[in-house]
Coordinates of C-alpha atoms in Angstrom, one line a residue:
M1 CA -24.1 1.2 3.8
R2 CA -21.6 1.6 1.6
D3 CA -18.4 4.3 2.0
E4 CA -19.6 6.5 -0.8
D5 CA -22.8 6.9 0.6
K6 CA -21.7 8.1 3.9
T7 CA -20.7 11.7 5.3
K8 CA -17.4 12.9 6.0
E9 CA -18.1 12.7 9.7
E10 CA -19.3 9.2 9.8
L11 CA -16.3 8.1 7.7
V12 CA -13.8 10.0 10.4
R13 CA -15.9 8.4 13.5
E14 CA -15.6 4.8 12.0
L15 CA -11.8 5.4 11.4
V16 CA -11.1 6.5 14.9
E17 CA -13.3 3.7 16.1
L18 CA -11.4 1.2 14.0
R19 CA -7.7 2.4 15.1
R20 CA -9.0 2.3 18.7
Q21 CA -10.3 -1.3 18.2
L22 CA -7.0 -2.1 16.4
S23 CA -4.8 -0.7 19.2
E24 CA -6.8 -3.0 21.8
A25 CA -6.4 -6.1 19.9
T26 CA -2.7 -5.5 19.2
G27 CA -1.9 -4.0 22.6
R28 CA 0.1 -1.1 20.9
R29 CA -0.8 2.5 21.9
P30 CA -3.0 4.5 19.0
E31 CA -1.4 7.0 16.3
T32 CA -1.7 10.6 17.3
G33 CA -2.8 13.4 15.1
E34 CA -5.2 15.1 13.7
V35 CA -7.6 13.3 11.1
R36 CA -8.0 15.1 7.9
V37 CA -10.6 14.2 5.4
E38 CA -9.9 15.7 1.8
D39 CA -12.4 16.2 -1.0
K40 CA -10.6 14.0 -3.7
P41 CA -10.7 10.4 -4.8
G42 CA -9.0 8.3 -2.2
P43 CA -6.5 5.4 -3.4
T44 CA -9.2 3.2 -4.6
G45 CA -10.3 6.3 -6.9
T46 CA -13.6 6.8 -4.8
G47 CA -14.7 8.3 -1.8
H48 CA -12.9 10.4 0.3
D49 CA -8.8 10.3 1.6
V50 CA -9.0 10.1 4.9
R51 CA -5.4 10.2 6.7
T52 CA -3.9 11.7 10.1
S53 CA -1.6 14.4 9.8
G54 CA 1.0 12.2 11.9
E55 CA 1.0 9.3 9.4
A56 CA 4.4 7.8 8.7
A57 CA 5.8 5.4 6.2
E58 CA 6.6 1.6 7.4
P59 CA 10.4 1.4 8.1
W60 CA 12.4 -0.7 5.5
T61 CA 13.5 -3.9 7.0
P62 CA 16.9 -5.8 5.7
I63 CA 14.9 -9.0 4.5
E64 CA 12.9 -6.3 2.2
T65 CA 16.0 -5.0 0.8
K66 CA 17.2 -8.9 0.0
L67 CA 13.7 -9.6 -1.7
V68 CA 14.0 -6.6 -3.7
M69 CA 17.4 -7.2 -4.8
W70 CA 17.0 -10.9 -5.7
S71 CA 14.0 -10.3 -7.5
L72 CA 15.5 -7.8 -9.7
I73 CA 18.4 -10.1 -10.3
G74 CA 16.1 -12.8 -11.1
G75 CA 14.4 -10.4 -13.6
V76 CA 17.7 -9.6 -15.4
V77 CA 18.3 -13.0 -15.6
A78 CA 15.0 -14.5 -17.0
L79 CA 15.4 -11.2 -19.7
I80 CA 18.4 -12.2 -20.9
V81 CA 17.8 -15.8 -21.1
L82 CA 14.6 -15.1 -23.1
A83 CA 16.1 -12.7 -25.3
T84 CA 18.5 -15.6 -26.2
L85 CA 16.0 -18.2 -26.8
V86 CA 14.3 -15.7 -29.0
H87 CA 17.6 -15.1 -30.9
M88 CA 18.3 -18.3 -31.5
F89 CA 14.7 -19.8 -32.1
L90 CA 12.5 -17.4 -33.7
L91 CA 14.6 -14.9 -35.3
G92 CA 17.2 -17.7 -36.7
G93 CA 20.3 -16.5 -35.1
H94 CA 23.2 -19.4 -34.6

C-alpha cells in the first residue's frame, strides 16, 4: 500500500513501530515526544508531514565545517580559473 493511500492513524502507527525497531537495532533509547500529523504536503510534496514535537537538528561536527569550507574555497578557485579561461580564449583577452 502506498503512503498516500494510508490514513493518518496508520502512518503514525507505522512511524512509531519503525522508531521502536530502529531503537532496538541501534541500542539507542527511542525519542520521546508527541507525534504530530499535519494536513500539508511533506518534504516530498506528497502525503502528510509527520514529525515529533521533540525533533531536533543533528549537531554540527568539526569535519563537516572543514568539508563545507574547503568546498566553498574550491568553488571560488574553480570560478576564478574558469572566468580567466573564458576571458582568454572566448572573449579574446590578452
